[in-house]
mmCIF file of C-alpha atoms and ligand atoms in Angstrom:
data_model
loop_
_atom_site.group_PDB
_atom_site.id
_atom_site.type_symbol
_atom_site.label_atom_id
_atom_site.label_comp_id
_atom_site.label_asym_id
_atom_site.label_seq_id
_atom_site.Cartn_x
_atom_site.Cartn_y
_atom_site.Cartn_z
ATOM 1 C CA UNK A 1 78.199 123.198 79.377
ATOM 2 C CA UNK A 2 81.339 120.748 78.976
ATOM 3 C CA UNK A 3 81.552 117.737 81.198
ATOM 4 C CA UNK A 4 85.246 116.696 81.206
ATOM 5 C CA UNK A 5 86.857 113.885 83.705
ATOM 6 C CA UNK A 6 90.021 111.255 83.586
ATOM 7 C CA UNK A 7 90.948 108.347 85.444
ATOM 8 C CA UNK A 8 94.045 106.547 85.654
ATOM 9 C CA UNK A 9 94.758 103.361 84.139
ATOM 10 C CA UNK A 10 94.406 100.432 86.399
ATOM 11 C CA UNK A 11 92.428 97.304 87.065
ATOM 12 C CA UNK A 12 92.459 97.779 90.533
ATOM 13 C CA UNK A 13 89.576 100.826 90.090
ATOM 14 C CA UNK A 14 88.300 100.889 93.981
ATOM 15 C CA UNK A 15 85.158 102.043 95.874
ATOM 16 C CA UNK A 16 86.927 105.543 96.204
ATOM 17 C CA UNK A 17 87.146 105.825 92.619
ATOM 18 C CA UNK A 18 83.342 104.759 92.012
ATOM 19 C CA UNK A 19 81.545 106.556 94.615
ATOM 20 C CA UNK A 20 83.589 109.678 94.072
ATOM 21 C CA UNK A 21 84.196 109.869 90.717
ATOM 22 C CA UNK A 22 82.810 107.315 88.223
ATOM 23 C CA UNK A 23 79.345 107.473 88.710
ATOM 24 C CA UNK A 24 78.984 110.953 88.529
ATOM 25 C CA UNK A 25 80.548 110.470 85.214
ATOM 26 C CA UNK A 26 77.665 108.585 83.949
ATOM 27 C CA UNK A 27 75.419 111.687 85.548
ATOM 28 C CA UNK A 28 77.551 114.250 83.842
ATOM 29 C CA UNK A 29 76.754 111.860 80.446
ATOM 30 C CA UNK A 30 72.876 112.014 80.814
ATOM 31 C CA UNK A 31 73.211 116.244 82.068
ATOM 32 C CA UNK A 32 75.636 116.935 78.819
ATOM 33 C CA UNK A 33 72.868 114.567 76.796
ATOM 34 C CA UNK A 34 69.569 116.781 77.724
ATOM 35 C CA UNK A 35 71.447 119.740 76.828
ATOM 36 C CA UNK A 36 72.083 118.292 73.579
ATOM 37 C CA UNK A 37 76.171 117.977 73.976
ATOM 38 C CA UNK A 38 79.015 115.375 74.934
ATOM 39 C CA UNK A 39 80.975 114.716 77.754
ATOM 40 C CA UNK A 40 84.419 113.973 77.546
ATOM 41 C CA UNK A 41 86.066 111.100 79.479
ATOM 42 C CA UNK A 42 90.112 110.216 79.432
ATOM 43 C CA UNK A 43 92.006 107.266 80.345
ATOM 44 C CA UNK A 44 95.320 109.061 80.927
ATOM 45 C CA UNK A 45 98.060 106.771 80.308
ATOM 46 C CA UNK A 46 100.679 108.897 80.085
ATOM 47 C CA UNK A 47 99.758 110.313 83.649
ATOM 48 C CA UNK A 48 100.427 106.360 84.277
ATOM 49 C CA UNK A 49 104.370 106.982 83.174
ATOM 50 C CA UNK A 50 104.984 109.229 85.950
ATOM 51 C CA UNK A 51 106.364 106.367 88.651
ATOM 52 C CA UNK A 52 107.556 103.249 88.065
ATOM 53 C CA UNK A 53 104.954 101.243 86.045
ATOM 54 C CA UNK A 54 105.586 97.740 83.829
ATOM 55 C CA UNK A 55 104.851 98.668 80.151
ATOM 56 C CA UNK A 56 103.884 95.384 79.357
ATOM 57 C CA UNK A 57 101.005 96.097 81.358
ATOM 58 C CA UNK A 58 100.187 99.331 80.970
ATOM 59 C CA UNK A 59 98.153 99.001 77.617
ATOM 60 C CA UNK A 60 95.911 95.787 79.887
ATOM 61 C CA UNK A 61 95.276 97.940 82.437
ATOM 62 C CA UNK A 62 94.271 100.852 80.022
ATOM 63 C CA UNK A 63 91.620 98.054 78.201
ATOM 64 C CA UNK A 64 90.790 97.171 82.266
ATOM 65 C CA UNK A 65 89.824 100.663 82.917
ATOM 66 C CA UNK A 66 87.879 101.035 79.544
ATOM 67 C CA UNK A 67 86.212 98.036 80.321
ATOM 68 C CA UNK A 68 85.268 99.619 83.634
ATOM 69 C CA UNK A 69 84.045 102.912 82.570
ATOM 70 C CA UNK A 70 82.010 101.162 79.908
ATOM 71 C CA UNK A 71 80.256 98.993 82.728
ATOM 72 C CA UNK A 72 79.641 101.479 84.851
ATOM 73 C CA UNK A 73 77.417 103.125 82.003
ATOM 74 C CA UNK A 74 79.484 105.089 79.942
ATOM 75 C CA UNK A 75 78.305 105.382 76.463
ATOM 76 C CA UNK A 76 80.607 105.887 73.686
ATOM 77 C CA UNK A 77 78.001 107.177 71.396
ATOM 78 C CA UNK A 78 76.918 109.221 73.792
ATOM 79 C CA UNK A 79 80.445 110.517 75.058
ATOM 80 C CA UNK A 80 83.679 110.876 73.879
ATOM 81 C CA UNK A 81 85.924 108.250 75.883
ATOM 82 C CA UNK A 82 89.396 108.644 74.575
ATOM 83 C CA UNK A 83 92.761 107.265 75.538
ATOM 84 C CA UNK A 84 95.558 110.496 76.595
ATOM 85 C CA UNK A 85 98.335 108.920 74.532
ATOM 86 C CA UNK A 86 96.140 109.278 71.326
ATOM 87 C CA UNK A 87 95.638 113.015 71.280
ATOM 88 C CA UNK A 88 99.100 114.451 71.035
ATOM 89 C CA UNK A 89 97.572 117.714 71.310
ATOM 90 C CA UNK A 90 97.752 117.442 74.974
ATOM 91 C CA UNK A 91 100.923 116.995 75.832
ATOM 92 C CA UNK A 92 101.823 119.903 73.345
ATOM 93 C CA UNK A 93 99.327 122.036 75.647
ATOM 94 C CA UNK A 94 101.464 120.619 78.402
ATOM 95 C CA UNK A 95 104.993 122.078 77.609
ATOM 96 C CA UNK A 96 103.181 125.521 76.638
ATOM 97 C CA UNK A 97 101.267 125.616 80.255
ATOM 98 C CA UNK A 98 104.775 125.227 81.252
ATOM 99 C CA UNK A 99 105.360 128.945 80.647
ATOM 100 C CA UNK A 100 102.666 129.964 82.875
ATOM 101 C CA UNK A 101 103.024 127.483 85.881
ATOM 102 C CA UNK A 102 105.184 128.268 88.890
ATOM 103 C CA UNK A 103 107.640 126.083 89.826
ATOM 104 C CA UNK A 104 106.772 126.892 93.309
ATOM 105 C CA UNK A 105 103.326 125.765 93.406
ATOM 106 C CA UNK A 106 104.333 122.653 91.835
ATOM 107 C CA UNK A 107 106.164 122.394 94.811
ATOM 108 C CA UNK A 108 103.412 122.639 97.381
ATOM 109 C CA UNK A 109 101.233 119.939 95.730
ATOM 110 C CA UNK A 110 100.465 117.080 98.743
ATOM 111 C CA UNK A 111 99.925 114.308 95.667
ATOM 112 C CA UNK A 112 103.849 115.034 94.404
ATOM 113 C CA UNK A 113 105.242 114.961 98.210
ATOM 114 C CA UNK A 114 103.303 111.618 98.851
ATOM 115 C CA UNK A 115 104.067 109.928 95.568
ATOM 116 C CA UNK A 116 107.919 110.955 95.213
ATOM 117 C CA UNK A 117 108.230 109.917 98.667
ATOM 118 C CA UNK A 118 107.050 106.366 97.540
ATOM 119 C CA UNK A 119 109.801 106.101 94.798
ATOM 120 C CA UNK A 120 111.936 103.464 95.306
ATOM 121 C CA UNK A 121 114.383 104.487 92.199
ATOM 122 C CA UNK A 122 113.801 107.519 90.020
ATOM 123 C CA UNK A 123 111.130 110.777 91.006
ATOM 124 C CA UNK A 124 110.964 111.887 87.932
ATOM 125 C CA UNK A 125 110.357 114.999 86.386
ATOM 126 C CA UNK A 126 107.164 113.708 84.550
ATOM 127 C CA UNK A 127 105.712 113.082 88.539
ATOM 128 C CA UNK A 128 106.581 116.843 89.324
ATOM 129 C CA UNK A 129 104.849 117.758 86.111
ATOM 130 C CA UNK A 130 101.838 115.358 86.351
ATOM 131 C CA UNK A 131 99.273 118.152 87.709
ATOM 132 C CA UNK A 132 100.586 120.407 83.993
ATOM 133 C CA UNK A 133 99.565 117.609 82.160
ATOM 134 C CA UNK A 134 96.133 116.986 83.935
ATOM 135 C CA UNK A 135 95.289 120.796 83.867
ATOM 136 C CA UNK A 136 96.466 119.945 79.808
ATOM 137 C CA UNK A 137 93.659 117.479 79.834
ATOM 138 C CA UNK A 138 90.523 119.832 81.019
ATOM 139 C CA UNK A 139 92.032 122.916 79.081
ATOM 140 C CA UNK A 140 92.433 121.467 75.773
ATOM 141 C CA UNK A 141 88.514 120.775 75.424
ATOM 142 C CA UNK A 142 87.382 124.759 77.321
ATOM 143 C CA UNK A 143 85.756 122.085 79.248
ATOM 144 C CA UNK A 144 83.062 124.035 82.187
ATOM 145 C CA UNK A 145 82.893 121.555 84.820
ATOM 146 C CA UNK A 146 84.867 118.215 86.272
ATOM 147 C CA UNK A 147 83.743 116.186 88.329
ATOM 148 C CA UNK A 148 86.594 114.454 90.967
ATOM 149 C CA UNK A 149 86.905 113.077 94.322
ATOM 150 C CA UNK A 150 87.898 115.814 97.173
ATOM 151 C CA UNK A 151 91.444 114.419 96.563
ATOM 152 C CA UNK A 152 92.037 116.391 93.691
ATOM 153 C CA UNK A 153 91.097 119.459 94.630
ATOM 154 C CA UNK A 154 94.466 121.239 94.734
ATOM 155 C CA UNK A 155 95.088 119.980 91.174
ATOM 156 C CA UNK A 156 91.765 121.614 90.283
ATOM 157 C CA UNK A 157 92.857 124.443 91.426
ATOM 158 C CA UNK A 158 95.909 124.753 89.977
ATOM 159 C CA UNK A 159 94.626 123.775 86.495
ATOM 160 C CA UNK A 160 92.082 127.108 87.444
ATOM 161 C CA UNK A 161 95.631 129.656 88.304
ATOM 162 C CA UNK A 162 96.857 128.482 85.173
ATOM 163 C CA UNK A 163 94.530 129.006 82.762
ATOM 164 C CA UNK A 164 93.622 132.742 84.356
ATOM 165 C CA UNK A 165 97.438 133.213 84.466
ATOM 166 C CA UNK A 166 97.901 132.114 80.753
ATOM 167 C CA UNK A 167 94.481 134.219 79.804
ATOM 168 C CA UNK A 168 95.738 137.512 81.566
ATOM 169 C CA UNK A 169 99.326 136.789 80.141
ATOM 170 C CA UNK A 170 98.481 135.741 76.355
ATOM 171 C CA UNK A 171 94.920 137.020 75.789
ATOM 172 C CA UNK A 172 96.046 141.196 76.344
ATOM 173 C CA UNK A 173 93.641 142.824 73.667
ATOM 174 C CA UNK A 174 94.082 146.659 72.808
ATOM 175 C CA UNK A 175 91.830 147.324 75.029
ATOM 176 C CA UNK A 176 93.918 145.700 78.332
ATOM 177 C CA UNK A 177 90.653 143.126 78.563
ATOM 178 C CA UNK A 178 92.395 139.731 78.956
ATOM 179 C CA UNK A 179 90.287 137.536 76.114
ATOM 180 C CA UNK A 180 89.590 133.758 77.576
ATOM 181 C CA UNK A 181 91.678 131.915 75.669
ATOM 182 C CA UNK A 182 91.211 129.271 77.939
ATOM 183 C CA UNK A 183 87.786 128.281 80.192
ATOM 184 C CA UNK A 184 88.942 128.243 83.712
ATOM 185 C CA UNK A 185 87.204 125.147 84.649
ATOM 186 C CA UNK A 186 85.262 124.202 87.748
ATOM 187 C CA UNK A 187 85.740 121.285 90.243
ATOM 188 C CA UNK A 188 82.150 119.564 90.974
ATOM 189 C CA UNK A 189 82.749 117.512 94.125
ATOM 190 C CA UNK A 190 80.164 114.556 95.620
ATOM 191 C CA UNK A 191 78.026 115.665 98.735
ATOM 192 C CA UNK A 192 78.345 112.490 99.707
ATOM 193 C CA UNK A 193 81.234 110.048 99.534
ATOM 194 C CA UNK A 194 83.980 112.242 98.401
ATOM 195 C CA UNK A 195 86.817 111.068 100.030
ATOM 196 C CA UNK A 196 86.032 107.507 101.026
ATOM 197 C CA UNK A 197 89.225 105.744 103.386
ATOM 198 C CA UNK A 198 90.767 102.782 103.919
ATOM 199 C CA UNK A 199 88.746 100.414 105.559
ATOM 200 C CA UNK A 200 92.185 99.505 107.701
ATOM 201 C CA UNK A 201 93.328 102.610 108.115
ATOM 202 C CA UNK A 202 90.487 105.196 108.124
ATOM 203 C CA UNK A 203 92.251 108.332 108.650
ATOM 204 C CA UNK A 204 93.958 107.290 104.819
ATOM 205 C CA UNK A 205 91.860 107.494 101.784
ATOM 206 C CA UNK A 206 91.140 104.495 100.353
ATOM 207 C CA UNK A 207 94.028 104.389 97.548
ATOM 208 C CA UNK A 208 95.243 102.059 94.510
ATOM 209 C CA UNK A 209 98.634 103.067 95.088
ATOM 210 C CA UNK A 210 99.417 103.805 98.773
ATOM 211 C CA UNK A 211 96.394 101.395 100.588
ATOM 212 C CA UNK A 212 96.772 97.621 101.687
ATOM 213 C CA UNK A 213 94.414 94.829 100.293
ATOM 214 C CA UNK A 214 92.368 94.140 102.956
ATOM 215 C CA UNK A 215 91.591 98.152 103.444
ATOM 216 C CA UNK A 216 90.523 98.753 99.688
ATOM 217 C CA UNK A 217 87.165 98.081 98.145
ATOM 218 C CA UNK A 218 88.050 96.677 94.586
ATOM 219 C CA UNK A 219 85.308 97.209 92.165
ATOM 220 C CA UNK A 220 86.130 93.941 90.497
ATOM 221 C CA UNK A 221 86.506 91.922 94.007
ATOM 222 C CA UNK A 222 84.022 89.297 94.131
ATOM 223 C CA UNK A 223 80.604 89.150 96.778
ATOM 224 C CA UNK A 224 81.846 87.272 99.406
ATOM 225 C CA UNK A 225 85.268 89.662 99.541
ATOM 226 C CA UNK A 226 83.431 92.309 99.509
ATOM 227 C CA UNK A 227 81.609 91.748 102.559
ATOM 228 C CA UNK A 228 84.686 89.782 104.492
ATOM 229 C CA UNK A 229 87.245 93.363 104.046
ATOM 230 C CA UNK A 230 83.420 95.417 104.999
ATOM 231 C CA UNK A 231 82.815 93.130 108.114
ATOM 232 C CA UNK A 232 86.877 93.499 109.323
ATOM 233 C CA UNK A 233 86.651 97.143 108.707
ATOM 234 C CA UNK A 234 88.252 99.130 111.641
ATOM 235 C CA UNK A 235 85.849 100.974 113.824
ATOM 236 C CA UNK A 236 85.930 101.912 117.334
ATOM 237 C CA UNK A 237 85.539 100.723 121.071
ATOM 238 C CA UNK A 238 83.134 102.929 122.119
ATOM 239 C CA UNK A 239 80.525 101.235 124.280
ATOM 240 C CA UNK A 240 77.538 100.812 123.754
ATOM 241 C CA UNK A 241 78.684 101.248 120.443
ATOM 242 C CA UNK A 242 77.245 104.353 118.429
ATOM 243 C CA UNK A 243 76.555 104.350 114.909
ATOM 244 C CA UNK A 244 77.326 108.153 114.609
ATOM 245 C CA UNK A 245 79.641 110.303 112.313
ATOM 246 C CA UNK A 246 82.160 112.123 114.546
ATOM 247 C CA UNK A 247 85.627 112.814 115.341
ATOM 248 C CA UNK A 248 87.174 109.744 116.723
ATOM 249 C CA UNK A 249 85.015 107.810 114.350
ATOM 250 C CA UNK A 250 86.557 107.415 111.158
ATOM 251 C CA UNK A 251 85.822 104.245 110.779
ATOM 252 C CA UNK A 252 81.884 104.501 111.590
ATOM 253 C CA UNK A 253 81.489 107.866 109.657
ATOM 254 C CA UNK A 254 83.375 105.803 106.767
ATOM 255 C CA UNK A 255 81.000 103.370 106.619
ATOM 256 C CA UNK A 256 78.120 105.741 107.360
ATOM 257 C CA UNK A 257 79.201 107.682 103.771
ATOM 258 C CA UNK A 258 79.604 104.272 101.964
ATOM 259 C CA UNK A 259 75.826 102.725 102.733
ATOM 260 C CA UNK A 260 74.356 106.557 102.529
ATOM 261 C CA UNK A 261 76.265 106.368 98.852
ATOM 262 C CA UNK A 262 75.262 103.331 97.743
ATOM 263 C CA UNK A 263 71.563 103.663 98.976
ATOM 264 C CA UNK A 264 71.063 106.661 97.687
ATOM 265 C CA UNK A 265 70.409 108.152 101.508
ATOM 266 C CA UNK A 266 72.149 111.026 103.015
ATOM 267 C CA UNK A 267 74.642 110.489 106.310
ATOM 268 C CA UNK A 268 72.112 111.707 108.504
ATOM 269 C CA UNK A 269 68.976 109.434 107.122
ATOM 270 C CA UNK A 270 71.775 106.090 107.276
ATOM 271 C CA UNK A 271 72.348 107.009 111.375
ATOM 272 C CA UNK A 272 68.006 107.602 112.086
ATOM 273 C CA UNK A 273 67.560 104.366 109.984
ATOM 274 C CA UNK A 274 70.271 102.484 112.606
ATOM 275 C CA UNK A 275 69.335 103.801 115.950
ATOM 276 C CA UNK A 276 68.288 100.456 117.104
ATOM 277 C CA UNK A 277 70.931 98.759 115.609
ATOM 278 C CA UNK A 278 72.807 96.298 118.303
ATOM 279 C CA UNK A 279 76.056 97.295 116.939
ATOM 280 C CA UNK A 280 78.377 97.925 114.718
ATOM 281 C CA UNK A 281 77.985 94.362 112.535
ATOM 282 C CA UNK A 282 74.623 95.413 111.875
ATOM 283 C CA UNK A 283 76.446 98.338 110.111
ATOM 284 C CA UNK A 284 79.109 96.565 108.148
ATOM 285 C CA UNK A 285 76.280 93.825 106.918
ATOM 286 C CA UNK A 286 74.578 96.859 105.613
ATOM 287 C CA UNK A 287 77.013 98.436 104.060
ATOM 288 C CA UNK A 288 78.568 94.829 102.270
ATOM 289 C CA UNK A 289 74.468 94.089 100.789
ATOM 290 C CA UNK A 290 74.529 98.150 99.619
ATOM 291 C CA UNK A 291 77.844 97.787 97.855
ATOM 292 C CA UNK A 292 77.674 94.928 96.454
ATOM 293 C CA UNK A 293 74.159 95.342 95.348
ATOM 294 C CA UNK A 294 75.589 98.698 93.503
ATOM 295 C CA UNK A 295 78.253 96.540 91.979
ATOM 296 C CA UNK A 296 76.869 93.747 90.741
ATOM 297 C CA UNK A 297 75.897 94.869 87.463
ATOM 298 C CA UNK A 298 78.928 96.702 86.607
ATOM 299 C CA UNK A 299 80.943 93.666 87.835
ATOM 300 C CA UNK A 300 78.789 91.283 85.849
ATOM 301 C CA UNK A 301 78.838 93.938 82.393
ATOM 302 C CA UNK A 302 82.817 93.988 82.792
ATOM 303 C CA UNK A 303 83.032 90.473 82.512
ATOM 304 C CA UNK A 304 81.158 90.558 78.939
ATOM 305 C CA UNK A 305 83.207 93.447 77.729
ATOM 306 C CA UNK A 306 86.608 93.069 78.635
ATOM 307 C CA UNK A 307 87.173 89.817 76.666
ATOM 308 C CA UNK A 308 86.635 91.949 73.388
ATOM 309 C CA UNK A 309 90.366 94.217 73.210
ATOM 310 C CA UNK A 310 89.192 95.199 69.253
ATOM 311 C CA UNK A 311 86.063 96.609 70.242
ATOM 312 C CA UNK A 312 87.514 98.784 73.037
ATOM 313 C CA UNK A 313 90.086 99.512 70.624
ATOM 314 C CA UNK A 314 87.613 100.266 67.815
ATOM 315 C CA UNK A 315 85.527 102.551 70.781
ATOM 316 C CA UNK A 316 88.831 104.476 71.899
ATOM 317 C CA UNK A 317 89.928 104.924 68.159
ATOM 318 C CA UNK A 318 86.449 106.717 67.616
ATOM 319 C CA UNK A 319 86.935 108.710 70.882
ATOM 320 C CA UNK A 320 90.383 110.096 69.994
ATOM 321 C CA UNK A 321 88.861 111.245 66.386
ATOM 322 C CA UNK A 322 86.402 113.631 67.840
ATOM 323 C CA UNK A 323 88.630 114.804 70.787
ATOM 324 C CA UNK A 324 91.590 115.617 68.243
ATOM 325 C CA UNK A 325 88.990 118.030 66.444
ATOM 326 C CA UNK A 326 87.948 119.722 69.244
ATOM 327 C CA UNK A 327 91.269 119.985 71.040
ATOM 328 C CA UNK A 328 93.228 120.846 67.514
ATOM 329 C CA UNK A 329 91.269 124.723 67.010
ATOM 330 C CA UNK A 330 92.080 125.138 70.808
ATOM 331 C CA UNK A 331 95.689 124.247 70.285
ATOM 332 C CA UNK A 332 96.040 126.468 67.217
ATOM 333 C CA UNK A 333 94.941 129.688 68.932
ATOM 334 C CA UNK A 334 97.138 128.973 72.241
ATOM 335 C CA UNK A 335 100.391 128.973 69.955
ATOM 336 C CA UNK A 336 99.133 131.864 67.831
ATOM 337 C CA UNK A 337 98.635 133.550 71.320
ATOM 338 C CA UNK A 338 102.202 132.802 72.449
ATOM 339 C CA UNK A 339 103.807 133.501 69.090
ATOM 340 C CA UNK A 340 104.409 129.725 68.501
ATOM 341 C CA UNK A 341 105.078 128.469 65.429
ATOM 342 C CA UNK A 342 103.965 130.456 61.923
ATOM 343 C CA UNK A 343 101.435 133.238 61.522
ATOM 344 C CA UNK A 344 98.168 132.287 61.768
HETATM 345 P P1 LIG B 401 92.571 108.582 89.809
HETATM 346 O O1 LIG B 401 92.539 107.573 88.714
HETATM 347 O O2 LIG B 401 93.557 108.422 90.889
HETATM 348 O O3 LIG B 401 91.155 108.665 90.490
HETATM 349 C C1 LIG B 401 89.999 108.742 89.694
HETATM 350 C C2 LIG B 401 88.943 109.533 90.439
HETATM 351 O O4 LIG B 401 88.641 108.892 91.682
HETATM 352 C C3 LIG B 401 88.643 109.850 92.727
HETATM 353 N N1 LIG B 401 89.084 109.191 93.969
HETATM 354 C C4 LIG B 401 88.362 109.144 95.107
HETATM 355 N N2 LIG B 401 87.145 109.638 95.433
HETATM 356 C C5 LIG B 401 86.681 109.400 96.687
HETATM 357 N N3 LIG B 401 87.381 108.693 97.623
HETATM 358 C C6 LIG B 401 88.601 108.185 97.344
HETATM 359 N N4 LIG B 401 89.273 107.491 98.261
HETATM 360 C C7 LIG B 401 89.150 108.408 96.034
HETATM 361 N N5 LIG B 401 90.297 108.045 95.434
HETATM 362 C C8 LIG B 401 90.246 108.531 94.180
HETATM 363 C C9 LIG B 401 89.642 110.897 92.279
HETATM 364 O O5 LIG B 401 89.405 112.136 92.919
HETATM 365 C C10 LIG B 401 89.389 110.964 90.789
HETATM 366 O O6 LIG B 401 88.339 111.856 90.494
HETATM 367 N N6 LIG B 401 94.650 113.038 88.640
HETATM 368 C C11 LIG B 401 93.467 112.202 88.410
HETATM 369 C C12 LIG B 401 93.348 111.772 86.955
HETATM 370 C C13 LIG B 401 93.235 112.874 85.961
HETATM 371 C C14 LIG B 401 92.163 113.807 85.817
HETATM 372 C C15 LIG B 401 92.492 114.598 84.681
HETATM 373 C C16 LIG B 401 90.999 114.053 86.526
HETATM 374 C C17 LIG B 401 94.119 113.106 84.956
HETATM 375 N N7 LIG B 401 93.684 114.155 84.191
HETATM 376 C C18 LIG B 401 91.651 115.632 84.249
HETATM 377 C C19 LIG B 401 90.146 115.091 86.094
HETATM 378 C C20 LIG B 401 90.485 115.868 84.960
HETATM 379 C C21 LIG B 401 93.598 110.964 89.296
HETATM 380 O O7 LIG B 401 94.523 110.820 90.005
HETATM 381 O O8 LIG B 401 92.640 110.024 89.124
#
């Protein structure tokens, strides 16, 4: 059972990101451990070249992210934590999922509308090509299961079309059963906190790219940020205030998922445990203790380990080793399968 996951280079790694995302990676480590195999984590930098980025930076925010992933409990010994750019494998994989992707569906993805619509200058064709490259990532290891926020979920299944497409249209035996070339991978979503929004603006996720300051969570803000943005978050009028999920509450059901999340509490348990709350501060204080309790190690471990570039480089270097010999065999019988290249 695979474990595979990436994350995008930046510094600016958010609550979102956490709660949906990067600690289940560290769960996904310990489950591939007991069963006596490796989970695979990515920093995708190339998915970083899609809109307009500064490449003086891009290789600082790749060590920020690193730096992150390693704080929140990633083990390299235990995992394989590479850097995209280093396994040239993938974006081979890339152009030959090409052959099996329809333009069309490309088309229909929400994160390509949003994002070209934000370029000031160029869309380019890498951003329209962004979810071939990401269903490159998971396909290249036959990983089983990824875990991602509820925002990705159209990627996830696209990555799944393709791979069944490229199976039934490369993996023909004699006897008409198509051979899995490729594992169709499965999306493993959080119960709880999967799509976490913008503190401003709760009917938005909360987002590195599309969010304001004051409505994102940074994992690397300090304490007393932390709990200014939580006690400013938007909630509602209602009076007497309710501290119930519901329609019309974003804001409240927001918080609601962050404190379950970070107390380890479901939605329902956070509302019995606030009945006789006086309002909504009592929420927000809550919520700013919960988080930044949940933070404070990671933020206090990234500040020891981000000073030290040669050891994340030394970690990455190992990382791209054993991902080029798993992803190589893979790559080999994909271009056998499409007549790439020489005979086998
Ligand atoms: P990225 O870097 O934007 O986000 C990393 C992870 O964080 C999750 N996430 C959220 N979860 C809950 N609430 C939010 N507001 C929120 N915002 C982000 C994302 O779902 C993601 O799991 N396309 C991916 C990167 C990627 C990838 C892959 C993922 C590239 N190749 C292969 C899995 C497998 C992305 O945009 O990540």
């Amino acid at each position: 059972m695979r474990v595979y996951s990436g994350i995008q280079p930046t510094g600016r790694k958010h609550l979102g990101n956490y709660l949906g995302a990067i600690r289940h990676y560290v769960t996904g480590q310990e489950e591939a451990r007991a069963a006596g195999d490796e989970a695979i984590f990515c920093v995708v930098d190339l998915h970083a070249t899609t809109v307009a980025y500064d490449p003086a930076e891009l290789r600082d925010r790749t060590y920020d992210t690193v730096a992150i992933l390693l704080a929140a409990g990633l083990d390299p010994a235990a995992s394989i934590l590479y850097r995209q750019g280093d396994v040239p494998e993938v974006p081979e994989l890339t152009w030959l999922l090409t052959s099996v992707t329809a333009h069309g569906d490309l088309n229909r993805m929400h994160q390509f509308k949003e994002k070209s619509a934000q370029q000031r200058e160029l869309v380019s064709a890498g951003l329209f090509l962004y979810p071939v490259l990401m269903a490159a990532d998971v396909l290249a290891f036959r990983a089983d299961r990824v875990p991602v926020g509820d925002d990705q979920r159209q990627h996830i299944e696209l990555m799944r079309d393709i791979a069944l497409r490229f199976n039934a249209r490369f993996g023909g035996g004699d006897d008409g059963e198509p051979r899995e070339i490729l594992r169709v991978p499965e999306g493993v979503y959080p119960t709880v906190a999967a799509r976490i929004m913008d503190l401003q603006a709760p009917e938005r996720k909360m987002s590195t790219s599309s969010g304001s300051i004051e409505g994102t969570l940074y994992l690397l803000d300090d304490a007393r940020t932390t709990e200014k943005k939580l006690k400013r978050a938007v909630t509602d009028s209602e009076n007497p205030p309710r501290i119930v999920r519901g329609p019309e509450k974003a804001g409240v059901s927001n918080l609601i998922d962050i404190l379950a999340a970070t107390t380890d509490r479901t939605p329902d348990e956070v509302e019995a445990s606030l009945t006789d709350a006086r309002g909504y501060g009592d929420l927000k204080v809550a919520a700013a203790d919960a988080v930044n309790a949940t933070l404070a190690p990671l933020r206090e471990r990234y500040a020891e380990l981000r000073g030290d570039e040669a050891a994340i480089e030394a970690a990455l270097a190992v990382g791209a080793e054993k991902a080029r010999a798993i992803a190589q065999p893979v790559l080999a019988e994909v271009r056998e399968a499409m007549g790439v290249g020489p005979r086998a």
